[in-house]
Short mmCIF file of C-alpha atoms in Angstrom, two decimals:
data_model
loop_
_atom_site.label_atom_id
_atom_site.label_comp_id
_atom_site.label_asym_id
_atom_site.label_seq_id
_atom_site.Cartn_x
_atom_site.Cartn_y
_atom_site.Cartn_z
CA MET A 124 -7.25 -28.78 -15.09
CA TYR A 125 -5.05 -26.87 -12.65
CA TYR A 126 -1.83 -24.96 -13.29
CA TRP A 127 0.68 -23.50 -10.89
CA LYS A 128 4.09 -21.94 -11.46
CA LEU A 129 7.27 -23.24 -9.83
CA ASP A 130 9.56 -20.60 -11.30
CA GLU A 131 9.69 -18.32 -14.34
CA GLU A 132 10.35 -21.24 -16.70
CA THR A 133 8.70 -24.17 -14.92
CA ILE A 134 5.05 -25.01 -14.31
CA ARG A 135 3.07 -27.92 -12.95
CA CYS A 136 -0.21 -29.17 -14.38
CA LEU A 137 -2.79 -31.43 -12.74
CA ILE A 138 -4.97 -33.01 -15.41
CA ASN A 139 -7.32 -35.97 -15.59
CA LYS A 140 -7.86 -38.62 -18.25
CA ASN A 141 -11.05 -37.08 -19.63
CA GLU A 142 -9.36 -33.71 -20.07
CA ILE A 143 -6.53 -35.38 -21.97
CA LYS A 144 -9.10 -37.04 -24.22
CA THR A 145 -10.86 -33.70 -24.78
CA MET A 146 -7.52 -32.27 -25.96
CA GLY A 147 -7.44 -35.00 -28.63
CA PHE A 148 -4.88 -37.34 -27.04
CA ASP A 149 -4.96 -40.90 -25.77
CA VAL A 150 -3.12 -41.74 -22.54
CA GLN A 151 -1.83 -45.13 -23.70
CA ARG A 152 -0.53 -43.70 -26.95
CA LEU A 153 1.21 -40.88 -25.08
CA LEU A 154 3.10 -43.46 -23.05
CA ASN A 155 4.43 -45.18 -26.17
CA ASP A 156 4.79 -42.40 -28.74
CA ASN A 157 7.39 -39.69 -28.09
CA ASP A 158 6.08 -37.49 -30.88
CA GLN A 159 2.57 -37.61 -29.42
CA MET A 160 3.93 -36.82 -25.97
CA HIS A 161 5.82 -33.78 -27.26
CA SER A 162 2.71 -32.58 -29.10
CA PHE A 163 0.71 -33.03 -25.90
CA LEU A 164 3.26 -31.10 -23.84
CA ASP A 165 3.34 -28.31 -26.41
CA ALA A 166 -0.46 -28.13 -26.21
CA ILE A 167 -0.34 -27.83 -22.42
CA VAL A 168 2.28 -25.08 -22.65
CA LYS A 169 0.22 -23.16 -25.21
CA ASN A 170 -2.93 -23.47 -23.10
CA SER A 171 -1.12 -22.47 -19.91
CA GLU A 172 -0.11 -19.17 -21.47
CA ASN A 173 -3.77 -18.13 -21.27
CA TYR A 174 -3.56 -18.33 -17.47
CA ILE A 175 0.08 -18.06 -16.38
CA ASP A 176 2.76 -15.54 -17.27
CA TRP A 177 5.93 -17.60 -17.69
CA HIS A 178 8.82 -17.86 -20.13
CA THR A 179 8.23 -20.49 -22.80
CA GLU A 180 10.52 -19.17 -25.56
CA ASN A 181 12.85 -22.16 -25.38
CA GLY A 182 10.09 -24.74 -25.73
CA VAL A 183 9.81 -27.85 -23.58
CA GLN A 184 13.28 -28.86 -22.38
CA ASN A 185 12.33 -31.36 -19.70
CA TYR A 186 9.25 -32.92 -18.14
CA VAL A 187 8.24 -35.35 -15.41
CA ALA A 188 4.83 -37.06 -15.43
CA LYS A 189 3.37 -38.89 -12.44
CA SER A 190 0.23 -41.00 -12.32
CA LEU A 191 -2.14 -40.23 -9.43
CA PRO A 192 -5.32 -41.92 -8.18
CA ALA A 193 -8.65 -41.38 -9.94
CA ASP A 194 -7.10 -41.22 -13.44
CA GLN A 195 -5.24 -37.99 -12.69
CA TYR A 196 -1.75 -37.03 -13.82
CA LEU A 197 0.72 -34.53 -12.39
CA ILE A 198 3.01 -33.11 -15.08
CA THR A 199 5.97 -30.83 -14.41
CA ILE A 200 7.22 -28.97 -17.49
CA SER A 201 10.43 -26.95 -17.71
CA CYS A 202 11.45 -24.63 -20.54
CA THR A 203 14.89 -23.94 -19.05
CA LEU A 204 17.85 -24.70 -21.34
CA GLN A 205 20.08 -27.40 -19.89
CA ASP A 206 23.18 -25.18 -19.64
CA GLU A 207 21.14 -22.50 -17.88
CA ALA A 208 19.66 -25.06 -15.50
CA ILE A 209 23.15 -26.28 -14.58
CA ASP A 210 24.35 -22.69 -14.12
CA ARG A 211 21.44 -22.02 -11.76
CA ASP A 212 22.28 -25.14 -9.77
CA LEU A 213 25.91 -24.03 -9.60
CA ASP A 214 24.81 -20.59 -8.40
CA GLN A 215 22.72 -22.24 -5.71
CA ILE A 216 25.66 -24.41 -4.62
CA ARG A 217 27.86 -21.31 -4.47
CA ARG A 218 25.31 -19.45 -2.35
CA MET A 219 24.82 -22.41 -0.03
CA THR A 220 28.58 -22.88 0.33
CA SER A 221 29.02 -19.18 1.16
CA ALA A 222 26.16 -19.30 3.65
CA LEU A 223 27.57 -22.42 5.31
CA ASN A 224 30.99 -20.80 5.61
CA ALA A 225 29.35 -17.75 7.19
CA LYS A 226 27.08 -19.65 9.59
CA ILE A 227 29.03 -22.80 10.52
CA THR A 228 32.47 -21.43 11.29
CA ASP A 229 35.28 -23.23 13.12
CA GLU A 230 35.00 -20.62 15.88
CA ARG A 231 31.31 -21.34 16.35
CA LEU A 232 31.92 -25.08 16.47
CA ALA A 233 34.68 -24.55 19.03
CA GLU A 234 32.29 -22.49 21.17
CA VAL A 235 29.71 -25.29 21.16
CA TYR A 236 32.39 -27.85 22.04
CA ALA A 237 33.38 -25.72 25.03
CA LEU A 238 29.85 -25.50 26.47
CA SER A 239 28.11 -28.04 28.68
CA GLY A 240 24.65 -29.01 29.88
CA GLU A 241 21.60 -27.06 28.71
CA GLU A 242 23.72 -24.30 27.14
CA LYS A 243 25.48 -26.84 24.94
CA GLU A 244 22.22 -28.51 23.99
CA LYS A 245 20.61 -25.18 23.04
CA ALA A 246 23.64 -24.01 21.06
CA PHE A 247 23.79 -27.32 19.21
CA GLU A 248 20.09 -27.11 18.32
CA GLU A 249 20.59 -23.60 16.91
CA LEU A 250 23.58 -24.72 14.89
CA SER A 251 21.68 -27.75 13.56
CA ARG A 252 18.74 -25.55 12.63
CA ASP A 253 21.01 -23.17 10.68
CA LEU A 254 22.62 -26.12 8.91
CA HIS A 255 19.21 -27.55 7.98
CA ASN A 256 17.93 -24.19 6.72
CA VAL A 257 20.93 -23.71 4.46
CA CYS A 258 20.68 -27.26 3.10
CA MET A 259 16.98 -26.64 2.36
CA GLY A 260 17.86 -23.47 0.45
CA LYS A 261 16.57 -21.07 3.11
CA ILE A 262 19.36 -18.52 2.98
CA ASP A 263 18.55 -15.09 4.33
CA GLU A 264 21.72 -13.53 5.65
CA GLU A 265 24.61 -11.50 4.30
CA VAL A 266 27.46 -13.88 3.46
CA SER A 267 31.12 -13.25 4.06
CA ASP A 268 31.99 -12.14 0.51
CA GLY A 269 29.52 -9.25 0.75
CA ASP A 270 26.91 -10.69 -1.61
CA SER A 271 23.37 -10.53 -0.34
CA VAL A 272 21.85 -14.00 -0.52
CA GLN A 273 18.06 -14.14 -0.50
CA GLN A 274 15.86 -17.05 0.37
CA ILE A 275 15.35 -19.30 -2.62
CA PRO A 276 11.66 -19.12 -3.55
CA GLY A 277 9.50 -22.18 -3.71
CA THR A 278 6.29 -22.45 -5.64
CA GLU A 279 5.19 -19.00 -6.78
CA GLY A 280 1.83 -17.45 -7.54
CA GLN A 281 -1.49 -19.18 -7.09
CA MET A 282 -2.96 -22.42 -8.26
CA ILE A 283 -5.13 -21.60 -11.26
CA ASP A 284 -8.24 -23.56 -12.16
CA THR A 285 -8.84 -23.30 -15.91
CA ASP A 286 -12.50 -24.26 -15.56
CA GLU A 287 -14.42 -20.98 -15.50
CA THR A 288 -17.54 -22.67 -14.18
CA ALA A 289 -15.55 -23.88 -11.22
CA GLU A 290 -14.43 -20.33 -10.53
CA LYS A 291 -18.06 -19.20 -10.56
CA ASN A 292 -18.91 -22.11 -8.30
CA THR A 293 -22.15 -22.73 -10.14
CA THR A 294 -21.76 -26.33 -11.17
CA SER A 295 -19.33 -27.61 -8.54
CA SER A 296 -20.01 -31.16 -7.42
CA GLY A 297 -17.69 -30.96 -4.42
CA SER A 298 -14.92 -33.28 -3.31
CA GLY A 299 -15.41 -36.74 -1.95
CA MET A 300 -12.13 -36.57 -0.05
CA PRO A 301 -12.48 -36.51 3.74
CA ALA A 302 -10.78 -34.27 6.28
CA ARG A 303 -7.01 -34.61 6.45
CA LYS A 304 -4.23 -33.81 8.88
CA LEU A 305 -1.21 -31.85 7.63
CA THR A 306 1.85 -31.81 9.88
CA PHE A 307 4.41 -29.03 9.37
CA SER A 308 7.68 -29.08 11.30
CA LYS A 309 8.25 -25.38 10.55
CA PHE A 310 5.82 -22.52 10.91
CA ALA A 311 7.55 -20.64 8.07
CA ASP A 312 6.75 -23.50 5.66
CA LEU A 313 3.11 -23.43 6.75
CA LEU A 314 2.92 -19.67 6.15
CA GLN A 315 4.50 -19.98 2.69
CA PHE A 316 2.00 -22.67 1.76
CA CYS A 317 -0.99 -20.59 2.91
CA GLU A 318 0.37 -17.55 1.07
CA LEU A 319 0.10 -19.53 -2.17
CA LEU A 320 -3.62 -20.23 -1.81
CA ASP A 321 -6.39 -18.09 -3.24
CA GLN A 322 -9.72 -17.43 -1.53
CA ARG A 323 -11.38 -20.51 -3.02
CA MET A 324 -8.96 -22.60 -0.99
CA PHE A 325 -9.77 -21.01 2.38
CA LEU A 326 -11.17 -24.33 3.56
CA PRO A 327 -12.55 -24.96 7.06
CA SER A 328 -9.43 -25.65 9.07
CA SER A 329 -7.95 -25.51 12.56
CA LEU A 330 -4.33 -25.13 13.64
CA TYR A 331 -2.76 -26.85 16.64
CA LYS A 332 0.74 -26.74 18.13
CA ASP A 333 1.85 -30.20 19.28
CA GLN A 334 5.31 -30.03 20.82
CA GLU A 335 7.47 -28.79 17.91
CA ASP A 336 4.95 -29.57 15.15
CA TYR A 337 2.20 -27.44 13.66
CA ILE A 338 -0.89 -29.52 12.86
CA LEU A 339 -3.39 -28.22 10.32
CA LEU A 340 -6.73 -30.05 10.21
CA VAL A 341 -8.44 -29.39 6.87
CA ASP A 342 -11.89 -30.38 5.61
CA LEU A 343 -11.25 -31.24 1.95
CA SER A 344 -14.93 -31.97 1.30
CA TYR A 345 -15.33 -28.22 0.75
CA CYS A 346 -13.07 -28.35 -2.32
CA GLU A 347 -14.87 -27.89 -5.62
CA ASP A 348 -13.83 -31.36 -6.81
CA ASP A 349 -11.35 -34.15 -6.12
CA ALA A 350 -8.78 -32.65 -8.49
CA GLN A 351 -8.64 -29.45 -6.45
CA ALA A 352 -8.28 -31.47 -3.25
CA VAL A 353 -5.42 -33.50 -4.74
CA ALA A 354 -3.69 -30.32 -5.91
CA PHE A 355 -4.07 -28.89 -2.40
CA MET A 356 -2.46 -31.94 -0.78
CA ILE A 357 0.37 -32.23 -3.31
CA THR A 358 1.27 -28.57 -2.89
CA ALA A 359 1.20 -28.84 0.91
CA GLU A 360 3.57 -31.80 0.80
CA GLU A 361 5.94 -29.81 -1.42
CA TYR A 362 6.13 -27.28 1.40
CA GLY A 363 7.23 -29.96 3.84
CA ALA A 364 3.86 -31.14 5.14
CA THR A 365 3.16 -34.76 5.99
CA GLY A 366 -0.41 -35.65 5.11
CA SER A 367 -2.41 -38.37 6.83
CA PRO A 368 -6.05 -39.38 7.31
CA LEU A 369 -7.92 -37.75 10.18
CA ARG A 370 -9.02 -40.46 12.59
CA TYR A 371 -8.95 -39.72 16.30
CA ASP A 372 -6.44 -36.90 15.98
CA GLU A 373 -8.88 -34.10 16.78
CA ALA A 374 -9.76 -35.64 20.12
CA TYR A 375 -6.09 -36.25 20.90
CA LEU A 376 -5.09 -32.72 19.92
CA SER A 377 -7.86 -31.13 21.97
CA GLU A 378 -6.44 -32.91 25.03
CA HIS A 379 -2.69 -32.76 24.46
CA ALA A 380 -1.98 -29.89 22.02
CA ARG A 381 -2.55 -26.14 22.04
CA LEU A 382 -5.30 -24.82 19.77
CA MET A 383 -3.87 -21.78 17.96
CA ILE A 384 -6.58 -20.97 15.40
CA LYS A 385 -10.06 -22.52 15.21
CA GLY A 386 -12.30 -22.83 12.18
CA ASP A 387 -10.64 -20.57 9.61
CA ALA A 388 -6.93 -21.17 10.15
CA ILE A 389 -5.94 -20.99 6.48
CA LYS A 390 -7.67 -17.63 6.00
CA VAL A 391 -6.04 -16.20 9.13
CA LEU A 392 -2.58 -17.51 8.21
CA CYS A 393 -2.92 -16.13 4.69
CA SER A 394 -3.78 -12.70 6.10
CA MET A 395 -0.60 -12.80 8.17
CA VAL A 396 1.60 -12.82 5.07
CA SER A 397 -0.48 -10.67 2.74
#
């Protein structure tokens, strides 16, 4: 079982069918019995408090459960009261609106209109990038009303494996998942993802720059088990990565892309933000 924290009142849990059975629950019954589901969620919350420091005083307010391959389930649990959740969303809208007003002004648009050729193309790309960053919640400038708006955090902390034997790496059977390619369009997203990982997830990996994309080749067979590999991929995709099987990409990248870090890319990237 793996836990990781999304914010102070929201966590995510990756759990498999056998672990659910060990907790005393049946998957089919959970799907058809709301009382059983709530008891199951309460049990996950109680267990998570042994590993994660998060606010659970309000109890489970909302959850989303997704079925994954190999009898695994990804469960997102929020203990945020509905009114508070709406207020936070409103605050985010206010911050984004203020940031948009500060970044995408009529004067700036008029300046881009007045340009031509390469200057116009470059100015338009910068404006589009600012617009995209604000829409993605990446706000890092002082806004016009004087309020300091910070970047909205993504997933916080580290993924936590509740299996102590896995942490000791004494009975690990390894992952059967092959190497994968992760494509990030933004280097900042790649850094944030690597910052999340603990030392057990410093997998053999190489980083390439292919035009505007950053390509991370990762050998998932070094994960302790398939569940850890799945958690790794899911988290990467939440940080904007596009995952795909590794076929002939390494040969292509060696010919057409620039090798930035070879062999231990994740470890090096993590050290850059620590």
